[in-house]
Amino acid sequence: MINDFSPVLTAISAAQSQRGQQGSSALVIGVCATDEGPVLLPNPLPVAGARALADSLEALGVSGASDEVVRIPGMDPLPFPLLVLTGVGRITGEPGAGVSEEALRRAAGAAVRHLAGTPGVTLGLPAETPGLLAAVAEGAALAAYTFTAFRSAETQQKAKNPVEGAAVVTSLKPKVSGPVLQRAAAVGRAVRATRDLVNTPPSHLYPASFAEEVTEAVQSLPVKVTTWDEKQLEKEGFGGLLNVGKGSSRPPRLVKLEYTPAKGSRRAQHIALVGKGITFDSGGLSLKPPTSMTTMKSDMTGAATVATVIAAAAELELPVRITGWLCMAENMPSATAQRPSDVITIYGGKTVEVMNTDAEGRLVMADGLVAATDETPDAVIDVATLTGAQMIALGSRTTGVMGTETLRDELVAAADHSGEAAWAMPIPEDQRASLDSSIADISNVGDRFGGMLTAAAFLRDFVDAGREPAEAKDAPTPWAHLDIAGPSFNESGAYGYTPKEATGVMVRTLLTYLEGRADPQRSK
């Protein structure tokens, strides 16, 4: 159901010759920018044709800048009516040698995005190693996206559908290229599914329907689903979810996803993921300004990310046990909404003085963190569009990563490897002091300076909060927090493989991290 929302790239294949795939109408090749001018990257063009094109780049106005895409007529003897030049940005050294995987990923994505309306394309970018092949294939898979679920049939008929098939020219043998392309396709599906969920309007995606969507999406996979409705949440004391959601006519849900690998499950690492799933955030009684609400359908990105990552891990049969906790609620103002100065009890018994109802995400995440760490996983990672302060500190494209130092650094390394921007941030002890409450265990807001760090300090208080103190002290659960407030939703124009609005950020990072946990040698 999730993947039915939008047309998808149905096929990624490897082409063993310069003729590409049957039915392909465009050949994409790369151009880099150097101090001496634009230079063609290694490509499948005939030698004479490549030389002639290289001599014409400046006359064609091609610079090789990142995100530049220029179309020209095809050339004999290749069977492509269209030749597409895509920029990879500035490099130093020999063309091809200094091009990063992420630069190729973005260049492939920019070309595929600009070629919407073209059924099939062949990508003649450098792909002679598994890493380069993966980057080019992922760029294509990530860029072939549009969200059309709520357009009329008449409007949709006028729109250009994304590229449906892509072939990557490579000399790698099928036994090597096959698994690489299989993973790239799975990554693309997971990212597009995340985008579909986030782009769905709150009129249609609310806690109950969100839970149903997730349940349906994993029904063919070896993933067990358990859902708590509002009665079960009240019975078991999930006070964060209940109190955030009680101002809405659409009650909260908690969804637990459990993936256990078929082979070697007894030895498998156990990783818990906790996702913030606020399907719409009005701010509650601490009401947001109207213009600040327009993107708040995206406040459930963390939960969507956790769901699609687990689905992809199950599809790829990763030998690692994963438990996901999706904390779903709608934060609305009403006569039944929680009030500033209310005291609520989180799952496990800790009390919180709610001083700002717009700091609600940390309340539902507190429930999820206690539940997740009660099971003593090897590590717990939470993902949330948690603070506007994240954007002030790191901008709109870089995820803030906080928590246990070793785990934090592993995630930053996984992001670097995946081509996603992430930055390690501290949690200074003085930030926690500002959360002290005179009447409860903790307040939900503290010092507004360094607000991203204060929010992380709040969450940290609930890691292992349900375990016996001595046990938690002797064997604390490694924990990391990903604040994706800015990177999760692109309010400016599309670029590279990234569309406007939902981006699907951190799906690639988390899959890379999980693969490293499944195969420790891979992460070294």
Protein backbone atom coordinates (compact mmCIF):
# COMPACT_ATOMS: atom_id res chain seq x y z
CA MET A 1 0.00 0.00 0.00
CA ILE A 2 2.77 2.46 0.89
CA ASN A 3 4.65 1.80 -2.34
CA ASP A 4 1.41 1.96 -4.35
CA PHE A 5 1.14 5.69 -3.71
CA SER A 6 3.65 6.72 -6.36
CA PRO A 7 5.18 5.35 -9.56
CA VAL A 8 8.47 3.66 -8.78
CA LEU A 9 11.61 2.63 -10.57
CA THR A 10 10.64 -0.92 -11.45
CA ALA A 11 14.00 -2.17 -12.70
CA ILE A 12 17.68 -1.50 -12.08
CA SER A 13 20.01 -3.63 -14.14
CA ALA A 14 23.63 -3.89 -15.19
CA ALA A 15 24.60 -3.35 -18.81
CA GLN A 16 27.73 -5.14 -19.93
CA SER A 17 28.19 -3.05 -23.08
CA GLN A 18 27.89 0.53 -24.24
CA ARG A 19 24.58 -0.25 -25.95
CA GLY A 20 22.76 -0.21 -22.60
CA GLN A 21 19.34 -1.70 -22.01
CA GLN A 22 16.70 -2.41 -24.62
CA GLY A 23 14.22 0.45 -24.84
CA SER A 24 16.55 2.97 -23.28
CA SER A 25 16.21 6.36 -24.93
CA ALA A 26 18.97 8.26 -23.13
CA LEU A 27 22.60 7.68 -22.26
CA VAL A 28 23.91 9.57 -19.22
CA ILE A 29 27.60 10.40 -18.89
CA GLY A 30 29.45 12.48 -16.31
CA VAL A 31 31.35 15.74 -16.54
CA CYS A 32 33.60 17.08 -13.80
CA ALA A 33 34.75 20.64 -13.22
CA THR A 34 38.51 21.22 -13.03
CA ASP A 35 40.82 24.21 -13.01
CA GLU A 36 41.41 23.60 -16.73
CA GLY A 37 37.70 23.48 -17.54
CA PRO A 38 35.08 20.73 -17.88
CA VAL A 39 36.35 17.18 -18.41
CA LEU A 40 34.42 14.04 -19.35
CA LEU A 41 34.51 11.20 -16.85
CA PRO A 42 35.38 7.72 -18.16
CA ASN A 43 32.39 6.68 -20.27
CA PRO A 44 31.17 4.13 -22.85
CA LEU A 45 31.28 6.51 -25.82
CA PRO A 46 33.38 5.51 -28.84
CA VAL A 47 36.84 7.05 -28.63
CA ALA A 48 36.34 9.43 -31.56
CA GLY A 49 32.94 10.53 -30.31
CA ALA A 50 34.21 11.07 -26.79
CA ARG A 51 37.10 13.19 -28.08
CA ALA A 52 34.79 15.33 -30.21
CA LEU A 53 32.37 15.82 -27.32
CA ALA A 54 35.16 16.70 -24.91
CA ASP A 55 36.33 19.43 -27.30
CA SER A 56 32.79 20.85 -27.46
CA LEU A 57 31.90 21.00 -23.77
CA GLU A 58 32.63 24.68 -23.24
CA ALA A 59 30.88 25.61 -26.48
CA LEU A 60 27.83 23.71 -25.23
CA GLY A 61 27.90 25.73 -22.00
CA VAL A 62 28.73 22.67 -19.92
CA SER A 63 30.75 23.37 -16.75
CA GLY A 64 30.55 20.06 -14.86
CA ALA A 65 29.08 21.77 -11.81
CA SER A 66 27.13 19.68 -9.35
CA ASP A 67 23.43 19.38 -10.28
CA GLU A 68 24.03 20.59 -13.85
CA VAL A 69 22.19 18.52 -16.46
CA VAL A 70 22.50 19.26 -20.19
CA ARG A 71 20.75 17.33 -22.98
CA ILE A 72 22.13 17.01 -26.50
CA PRO A 73 21.26 14.77 -29.45
CA GLY A 74 22.71 11.27 -29.43
CA MET A 75 25.62 10.23 -31.62
CA ASP A 76 26.30 7.31 -33.94
CA PRO A 77 26.77 4.42 -33.62
CA LEU A 78 25.07 4.27 -30.23
CA PRO A 79 21.29 3.67 -30.30
CA PHE A 80 20.35 6.56 -28.01
CA PRO A 81 18.40 9.52 -29.40
CA LEU A 82 19.45 11.55 -26.37
CA LEU A 83 22.80 12.12 -24.68
CA VAL A 84 22.68 13.59 -21.19
CA LEU A 85 25.66 15.30 -19.54
CA THR A 86 25.44 15.40 -15.75
CA GLY A 87 27.81 17.36 -13.53
CA VAL A 88 29.66 15.77 -10.61
CA GLY A 89 31.21 18.97 -9.32
CA ARG A 90 34.82 20.04 -8.88
CA ILE A 91 37.55 17.45 -8.45
CA THR A 92 41.30 17.40 -8.24
CA GLY A 93 43.56 14.84 -9.85
CA GLU A 94 42.71 12.55 -12.73
CA PRO A 95 39.05 12.51 -13.88
CA GLY A 96 37.37 9.52 -12.30
CA ALA A 97 40.02 9.05 -9.62
CA GLY A 98 38.90 11.95 -7.46
CA VAL A 99 35.14 11.52 -7.80
CA SER A 100 33.43 10.44 -4.59
CA GLU A 101 30.64 7.89 -4.46
CA GLU A 102 28.27 10.55 -3.16
CA ALA A 103 29.12 12.88 -6.06
CA LEU A 104 28.23 10.06 -8.48
CA ARG A 105 25.08 9.27 -6.51
CA ARG A 106 23.95 12.89 -6.81
CA ALA A 107 24.94 13.17 -10.46
CA ALA A 108 23.00 10.03 -11.37
CA GLY A 109 20.07 11.29 -9.34
CA ALA A 110 20.07 14.72 -10.96
CA ALA A 111 20.04 13.16 -14.42
CA VAL A 112 17.26 10.68 -13.64
CA ARG A 113 15.19 13.42 -11.97
CA HIS A 114 15.52 15.65 -15.05
CA LEU A 115 14.61 12.73 -17.32
CA ALA A 116 11.11 12.27 -15.88
CA GLY A 117 8.86 11.22 -18.75
CA THR A 118 11.60 9.01 -20.21
CA PRO A 119 10.73 5.32 -19.74
CA GLY A 120 14.28 3.96 -19.69
CA VAL A 121 17.80 5.33 -19.31
CA THR A 122 21.32 3.94 -19.42
CA LEU A 123 23.84 5.36 -16.97
CA GLY A 124 27.36 5.46 -18.39
CA LEU A 125 28.96 6.81 -15.22
CA PRO A 126 32.02 5.21 -13.58
CA ALA A 127 30.80 1.93 -12.04
CA GLU A 128 33.78 -0.40 -12.13
CA THR A 129 33.78 -1.23 -8.41
CA PRO A 130 30.90 -2.45 -6.22
CA GLY A 131 30.94 0.88 -4.34
CA LEU A 132 30.72 2.99 -7.47
CA LEU A 133 28.05 0.75 -8.97
CA ALA A 134 26.02 0.99 -5.76
CA ALA A 135 26.29 4.78 -5.74
CA VAL A 136 25.10 5.18 -9.35
CA ALA A 137 22.26 2.68 -8.91
CA GLU A 138 21.13 4.25 -5.63
CA GLY A 139 21.14 7.72 -7.19
CA ALA A 140 18.80 6.49 -9.89
CA ALA A 141 16.56 4.65 -7.41
CA LEU A 142 16.31 7.64 -5.10
CA ALA A 143 15.60 10.17 -7.85
CA ALA A 144 12.87 8.24 -9.68
CA TYR A 145 10.12 9.55 -7.45
CA THR A 146 7.00 11.65 -7.46
CA PHE A 147 4.04 11.77 -5.10
CA THR A 148 0.75 11.60 -6.97
CA ALA A 149 -1.73 9.95 -4.58
CA PHE A 150 -3.91 13.03 -4.23
CA ARG A 151 -3.89 14.34 -7.80
CA SER A 152 -6.93 13.96 -10.00
CA ALA A 153 -6.73 11.62 -12.98
CA GLU A 154 -6.79 14.61 -15.34
CA THR A 155 -3.87 16.29 -13.56
CA GLN A 156 -1.92 13.05 -13.41
CA GLN A 157 -2.29 12.46 -17.14
CA LYS A 158 -0.50 15.75 -17.79
CA ALA A 159 2.35 14.98 -15.41
CA LYS A 160 5.60 13.27 -16.38
CA ASN A 161 6.09 9.93 -14.70
CA PRO A 162 9.48 9.12 -13.18
CA VAL A 163 11.97 6.97 -15.05
CA GLU A 164 10.79 3.36 -14.87
CA GLY A 165 13.95 1.47 -15.75
CA ALA A 166 17.67 2.15 -15.49
CA ALA A 167 20.71 0.20 -16.64
CA VAL A 168 24.20 0.94 -15.31
CA VAL A 169 27.11 0.24 -17.63
CA THR A 170 29.70 -1.80 -15.72
CA SER A 171 32.31 -4.47 -16.39
CA LEU A 172 31.48 -6.23 -13.11
CA LYS A 173 30.27 -9.80 -13.48
CA PRO A 174 26.61 -10.55 -12.64
CA LYS A 175 27.56 -12.51 -9.52
CA VAL A 176 29.12 -9.29 -8.18
CA SER A 177 26.72 -6.72 -9.63
CA GLY A 178 23.56 -8.68 -8.79
CA PRO A 179 23.65 -8.32 -4.97
CA VAL A 180 24.77 -4.69 -5.30
CA LEU A 181 21.79 -3.82 -7.49
CA GLN A 182 19.42 -5.84 -5.29
CA ARG A 183 20.46 -3.77 -2.29
CA ALA A 184 20.22 -0.50 -4.24
CA ALA A 185 16.67 -1.38 -5.26
CA ALA A 186 15.73 -2.21 -1.66
CA VAL A 187 17.23 1.06 -0.42
CA GLY A 188 15.32 2.96 -3.08
CA ARG A 189 12.04 1.31 -2.11
CA ALA A 190 12.59 2.05 1.57
CA VAL A 191 13.40 5.72 0.97
CA ARG A 192 10.46 6.18 -1.41
CA ALA A 193 8.10 4.47 1.05
CA THR A 194 9.28 6.84 3.79
CA ARG A 195 8.65 9.82 1.52
CA ASP A 196 5.17 8.54 0.66
CA LEU A 197 4.20 8.28 4.32
CA VAL A 198 5.61 11.70 5.19
CA ASN A 199 4.00 13.39 2.20
CA THR A 200 0.57 11.94 3.02
CA PRO A 201 -1.63 14.71 4.47
CA PRO A 202 -2.83 14.47 8.08
CA SER A 203 -6.42 14.24 6.82
CA HIS A 204 -5.51 10.74 5.69
CA LEU A 205 -2.59 9.75 7.91
CA TYR A 206 -3.37 9.76 11.63
CA PRO A 207 -2.33 7.32 14.38
CA ALA A 208 -4.81 4.55 13.59
CA SER A 209 -4.38 4.73 9.81
CA PHE A 210 -0.60 5.04 10.20
CA ALA A 211 -0.57 1.86 12.27
CA GLU A 212 -2.68 0.11 9.64
CA GLU A 213 -0.39 1.26 6.82
CA VAL A 214 2.68 -0.09 8.58
CA THR A 215 0.98 -3.38 9.41
CA GLU A 216 -0.05 -3.89 5.79
CA ALA A 217 3.37 -2.91 4.46
CA VAL A 218 5.18 -5.68 6.38
CA GLN A 219 2.56 -8.41 6.16
CA SER A 220 4.53 -10.41 3.58
CA LEU A 221 7.79 -10.08 5.54
CA PRO A 222 9.03 -11.97 8.62
CA VAL A 223 8.06 -9.08 10.88
CA LYS A 224 5.77 -9.45 13.89
CA VAL A 225 3.47 -6.49 14.59
CA THR A 226 1.92 -5.57 17.95
CA THR A 227 -0.30 -2.51 18.28
CA TRP A 228 -1.45 -0.79 21.47
CA ASP A 229 -4.68 1.21 21.17
CA GLU A 230 -5.63 3.93 23.62
CA LYS A 231 -7.23 1.48 26.08
CA GLN A 232 -4.13 -0.72 26.20
CA LEU A 233 -1.89 2.34 26.47
CA GLU A 234 -3.87 3.55 29.48
CA LYS A 235 -3.91 0.11 31.08
CA GLU A 236 -0.12 -0.23 30.82
CA GLY A 237 0.70 3.36 31.75
CA PHE A 238 2.05 4.93 28.55
CA GLY A 239 1.44 8.45 29.84
CA GLY A 240 3.48 10.30 27.23
CA LEU A 241 1.47 8.99 24.29
CA LEU A 242 -1.85 9.26 26.09
CA ASN A 243 -1.41 12.83 27.25
CA VAL A 244 -0.02 14.16 23.96
CA GLY A 245 -2.84 12.48 22.07
CA LYS A 246 -5.78 13.26 24.34
CA GLY A 247 -6.47 16.65 22.75
CA SER A 248 -7.28 14.95 19.45
CA SER A 249 -10.41 13.09 18.38
CA ARG A 250 -8.04 10.55 16.82
CA PRO A 251 -6.38 8.61 19.67
CA PRO A 252 -2.72 7.54 19.85
CA ARG A 253 -1.14 4.24 18.95
CA LEU A 254 2.08 2.43 19.81
CA VAL A 255 3.29 -0.06 17.21
CA LYS A 256 6.03 -2.60 17.91
CA LEU A 257 7.78 -4.25 14.96
CA GLU A 258 9.96 -7.31 15.58
CA TYR A 259 12.27 -8.75 12.95
CA THR A 260 14.26 -11.85 13.88
CA PRO A 261 16.59 -13.34 11.26
CA ALA A 262 15.88 -16.92 10.27
CA LYS A 263 19.49 -18.00 10.60
CA GLY A 264 21.78 -17.54 13.57
CA SER A 265 19.15 -15.65 15.58
CA ARG A 266 20.62 -16.77 18.89
CA ARG A 267 23.91 -15.05 18.10
CA ALA A 268 22.40 -12.03 16.34
CA GLN A 269 22.88 -8.55 17.71
CA HIS A 270 19.65 -6.96 18.97
CA ILE A 271 19.15 -3.34 17.94
CA ALA A 272 16.12 -1.31 19.04
CA LEU A 273 14.86 1.65 17.00
CA VAL A 274 12.42 4.21 18.40
CA GLY A 275 10.62 6.62 16.07
CA LYS A 276 8.65 9.78 16.73
CA GLY A 277 5.27 9.55 15.01
CA ILE A 278 3.39 12.82 15.59
CA THR A 279 1.05 12.71 12.59
CA PHE A 280 0.26 16.40 12.98
CA ASP A 281 1.65 18.89 15.45
CA SER A 282 -0.40 22.01 16.10
CA GLY A 283 1.61 22.66 19.26
CA GLY A 284 -1.41 21.77 21.39
CA LEU A 285 -2.49 24.52 23.79
CA SER A 286 0.98 26.05 23.31
CA LEU A 287 -0.24 26.72 19.80
CA LYS A 288 2.22 27.21 16.95
CA PRO A 289 1.93 30.21 14.64
CA PRO A 290 -0.08 29.23 11.50
CA THR A 291 2.93 29.34 9.18
CA SER A 292 4.82 26.97 11.48
CA MET A 293 2.11 24.32 11.10
CA THR A 294 2.29 23.98 7.33
CA THR A 295 5.02 21.33 7.37
CA MET A 296 3.86 19.54 10.52
CA LYS A 297 2.54 16.55 8.62
CA SER A 298 6.23 15.63 8.57
CA ASP A 299 6.49 15.31 12.36
CA MET A 300 6.03 11.55 12.04
CA THR A 301 9.13 11.04 9.90
CA GLY A 302 11.03 9.23 12.65
CA ALA A 303 8.38 6.51 12.95
CA ALA A 304 8.12 6.19 9.17
CA THR A 305 11.90 5.81 8.97
CA VAL A 306 11.99 3.07 11.59
CA ALA A 307 9.20 1.16 9.83
CA THR A 308 10.78 1.26 6.38
CA VAL A 309 14.28 0.46 7.66
CA ILE A 310 12.97 -2.67 9.39
CA ALA A 311 11.06 -3.67 6.26
CA ALA A 312 14.21 -3.24 4.14
CA ALA A 313 16.33 -5.17 6.65
CA ALA A 314 13.84 -8.03 6.55
CA GLU A 315 13.76 -7.95 2.74
CA LEU A 316 17.57 -8.09 2.64
CA GLU A 317 17.55 -10.83 5.31
CA LEU A 318 20.10 -9.05 7.46
CA PRO A 319 21.39 -11.34 10.24
CA VAL A 320 20.58 -8.88 13.01
CA ARG A 321 17.56 -8.78 15.30
CA ILE A 322 15.68 -5.47 15.15
CA THR A 323 12.83 -4.18 17.28
CA GLY A 324 11.03 -0.99 16.31
CA TRP A 325 8.85 1.18 18.51
CA LEU A 326 6.62 3.62 16.60
CA CYS A 327 5.19 6.28 18.92
CA MET A 328 2.11 7.72 17.18
CA ALA A 329 -0.08 10.60 18.32
CA GLU A 330 -1.73 13.75 17.00
CA ASN A 331 -1.05 16.91 19.04
CA MET A 332 -4.16 19.11 18.96
CA PRO A 333 -5.69 21.84 21.16
CA SER A 334 -9.10 21.14 22.68
CA ALA A 335 -10.97 21.05 25.97
CA THR A 336 -9.42 17.64 26.66
CA ALA A 337 -5.83 18.56 25.73
CA GLN A 338 -3.00 18.49 28.25
CA ARG A 339 -2.16 21.89 29.74
CA PRO A 340 1.07 23.70 30.55
CA SER A 341 1.87 22.88 34.20
CA ASP A 342 0.25 19.43 34.02
CA VAL A 343 2.27 16.57 35.51
CA ILE A 344 2.17 13.28 33.62
CA THR A 345 3.63 9.84 34.32
CA ILE A 346 5.72 8.20 31.63
CA TYR A 347 5.78 4.44 31.10
CA GLY A 348 7.99 3.04 33.85
CA GLY A 349 6.98 5.60 36.50
CA LYS A 350 8.97 8.82 35.94
CA THR A 351 6.96 12.03 36.18
CA VAL A 352 7.23 15.03 33.85
CA GLU A 353 6.06 18.59 34.40
CA VAL A 354 4.72 19.69 31.03
CA MET A 355 5.69 23.35 30.75
CA ASN A 356 5.19 23.55 26.97
CA THR A 357 2.75 21.32 25.10
CA ASP A 358 4.66 22.00 21.88
CA ALA A 359 7.60 20.03 23.28
CA GLU A 360 5.50 16.91 22.83
CA GLY A 361 7.75 14.69 20.76
CA ARG A 362 10.08 14.01 23.65
CA LEU A 363 7.10 12.86 25.74
CA VAL A 364 6.01 10.13 23.35
CA MET A 365 9.65 9.18 22.75
CA ALA A 366 10.16 8.81 26.49
CA ASP A 367 7.51 6.06 26.54
CA GLY A 368 9.21 4.35 23.61
CA LEU A 369 12.71 4.57 25.07
CA VAL A 370 11.66 3.03 28.38
CA ALA A 371 9.84 0.20 26.60
CA ALA A 372 12.77 -0.39 24.23
CA THR A 373 15.46 -0.48 26.92
CA ASP A 374 13.37 -2.71 29.17
CA GLU A 375 14.28 -5.48 26.70
CA THR A 376 18.03 -4.81 27.16
CA PRO A 377 18.98 -4.60 23.49
CA ASP A 378 22.62 -4.27 22.46
CA ALA A 379 21.89 -0.69 21.42
CA VAL A 380 18.93 1.66 21.05
CA ILE A 381 18.68 4.44 18.49
CA ASP A 382 15.89 6.98 18.37
CA VAL A 383 14.94 9.01 15.30
CA ALA A 384 12.89 12.18 15.61
CA THR A 385 12.05 15.51 14.05
CA LEU A 386 12.58 16.83 17.53
CA THR A 387 13.71 20.47 17.62
CA GLY A 388 13.81 23.63 15.57
CA ALA A 389 17.11 24.21 17.35
CA GLN A 390 18.61 21.44 15.20
CA MET A 391 18.17 23.65 12.13
CA ILE A 392 19.66 26.65 13.90
CA ALA A 393 22.71 24.63 14.87
CA LEU A 394 23.27 22.50 11.77
CA GLY A 395 21.11 23.84 8.97
CA SER A 396 18.53 22.03 6.90
CA ARG A 397 20.65 19.19 5.51
CA THR A 398 22.72 17.86 8.43
CA THR A 399 21.40 15.48 11.09
CA GLY A 400 22.50 16.00 14.68
CA VAL A 401 23.72 12.84 16.42
CA MET A 402 23.98 12.65 20.20
CA GLY A 403 24.30 9.97 22.85
CA THR A 404 26.77 7.29 23.96
CA GLU A 405 30.04 8.32 22.35
CA THR A 406 30.94 5.01 20.67
CA LEU A 407 27.47 4.46 19.22
CA ARG A 408 27.18 8.10 18.22
CA ASP A 409 30.45 7.90 16.30
CA GLU A 410 29.45 4.60 14.64
CA LEU A 411 26.32 6.29 13.29
CA VAL A 412 28.24 9.30 12.01
CA ALA A 413 30.63 6.92 10.25
CA ALA A 414 27.67 5.03 8.75
CA ALA A 415 26.24 8.33 7.52
CA ASP A 416 29.56 9.28 5.95
CA HIS A 417 29.75 5.90 4.21
CA SER A 418 26.16 6.27 2.98
CA GLY A 419 26.61 9.79 1.64
CA GLU A 420 24.32 11.42 4.22
CA ALA A 421 25.33 14.45 6.27
CA ALA A 422 25.48 13.90 10.04
CA TRP A 423 27.41 15.61 12.81
CA ALA A 424 28.29 14.41 16.30
CA MET A 425 27.03 16.77 19.02
CA PRO A 426 27.61 16.74 22.81
CA ILE A 427 25.12 16.65 25.67
CA PRO A 428 26.69 19.01 28.23
CA GLU A 429 25.75 18.24 31.81
CA ASP A 430 24.58 21.80 32.42
CA GLN A 431 21.87 21.28 29.79
CA ARG A 432 20.30 18.60 32.01
CA ALA A 433 20.29 20.91 35.03
CA SER A 434 18.00 23.32 33.21
CA LEU A 435 15.35 20.58 33.03
CA ASP A 436 15.00 20.29 36.80
CA SER A 437 11.43 20.62 38.09
CA SER A 438 10.37 21.68 41.58
CA ILE A 439 7.36 19.34 41.61
CA ALA A 440 8.15 16.45 39.23
CA ASP A 441 11.13 14.30 38.27
CA ILE A 442 11.88 16.45 35.23
CA SER A 443 10.44 19.27 33.13
CA ASN A 444 9.89 18.86 29.39
CA VAL A 445 11.63 22.16 28.56
CA GLY A 446 14.81 23.81 29.73
CA ASP A 447 17.34 26.32 28.48
CA ARG A 448 16.30 27.52 25.01
CA PHE A 449 19.94 28.08 24.04
CA GLY A 450 21.28 24.77 22.76
CA GLY A 451 17.74 23.45 22.60
CA MET A 452 18.74 20.42 20.53
CA LEU A 453 21.15 19.38 23.27
CA THR A 454 18.59 20.02 26.01
CA ALA A 455 16.07 17.80 24.24
CA ALA A 456 18.67 15.04 23.99
CA ALA A 457 19.40 15.41 27.70
CA PHE A 458 15.69 14.92 28.39
CA LEU A 459 15.56 11.74 26.31
CA ARG A 460 18.68 10.36 27.98
CA ASP A 461 16.85 10.37 31.32
CA PHE A 462 14.48 7.70 30.01
CA VAL A 463 17.08 5.29 28.67
CA ASP A 464 16.99 2.30 31.07
CA ALA A 465 14.47 4.17 33.25
CA GLY A 466 12.33 1.05 33.60
CA ARG A 467 15.18 -1.25 34.66
CA GLU A 468 16.49 -1.89 38.15
CA PRO A 469 18.91 0.97 39.01
CA ALA A 470 21.80 -1.34 39.90
CA GLU A 471 21.35 -3.37 36.72
CA ALA A 472 21.13 -0.25 34.55
CA LYS A 473 24.23 1.21 36.19
CA ASP A 474 26.29 -1.96 35.72
CA ALA A 475 25.19 -2.54 32.11
CA PRO A 476 23.75 0.67 30.62
CA THR A 477 22.21 0.39 27.19
CA PRO A 478 24.22 2.21 24.50
CA TRP A 479 21.92 4.91 23.10
CA ALA A 480 21.99 7.43 20.29
CA HIS A 481 19.56 10.14 19.24
CA LEU A 482 19.14 11.38 15.65
CA ASP A 483 17.52 14.80 15.35
CA ILE A 484 16.33 15.03 11.74
CA ALA A 485 14.08 18.09 12.02
CA GLY A 486 15.69 19.96 9.13
CA PRO A 487 16.97 17.21 6.81
CA SER A 488 13.69 15.25 6.83
CA PHE A 489 11.70 17.80 4.82
CA ASN A 490 13.06 19.86 1.94
CA GLU A 491 11.20 23.16 1.76
CA SER A 492 13.34 24.52 -1.07
CA GLY A 493 13.86 23.16 -4.60
CA ALA A 494 14.82 19.62 -5.57
CA TYR A 495 18.51 18.82 -5.95
CA GLY A 496 20.52 15.74 -6.87
CA TYR A 497 18.41 12.72 -5.94
CA THR A 498 16.48 14.72 -3.30
CA PRO A 499 12.95 15.88 -4.16
CA LYS A 500 11.03 18.77 -2.71
CA GLU A 501 9.25 17.95 0.60
CA ALA A 502 9.90 14.52 2.19
CA THR A 503 13.48 13.30 1.72
CA GLY A 504 13.73 9.89 3.42
CA VAL A 505 16.85 10.97 5.29
CA MET A 506 18.71 8.49 7.53
CA VAL A 507 17.19 5.37 5.94
CA ARG A 508 20.50 4.70 4.19
CA THR A 509 22.52 5.48 7.30
CA LEU A 510 20.53 3.14 9.52
CA LEU A 511 20.67 0.30 7.00
CA THR A 512 24.43 0.75 6.69
CA TYR A 513 24.77 0.75 10.47
CA LEU A 514 22.66 -2.42 10.78
CA GLU A 515 24.72 -4.14 8.09
CA GLY A 516 27.83 -3.25 10.07
CA ARG A 517 26.32 -4.80 13.20
CA ALA A 518 25.43 -7.91 11.23
CA ASP A 519 28.95 -8.12 9.81
CA PRO A 520 31.46 -6.30 12.06
CA GLN A 521 34.24 -6.70 9.47
CA ARG A 522 32.17 -4.73 6.98
CA SER A 523 32.10 -1.65 9.19
CA LYS A 524 35.90 -1.54 9.66
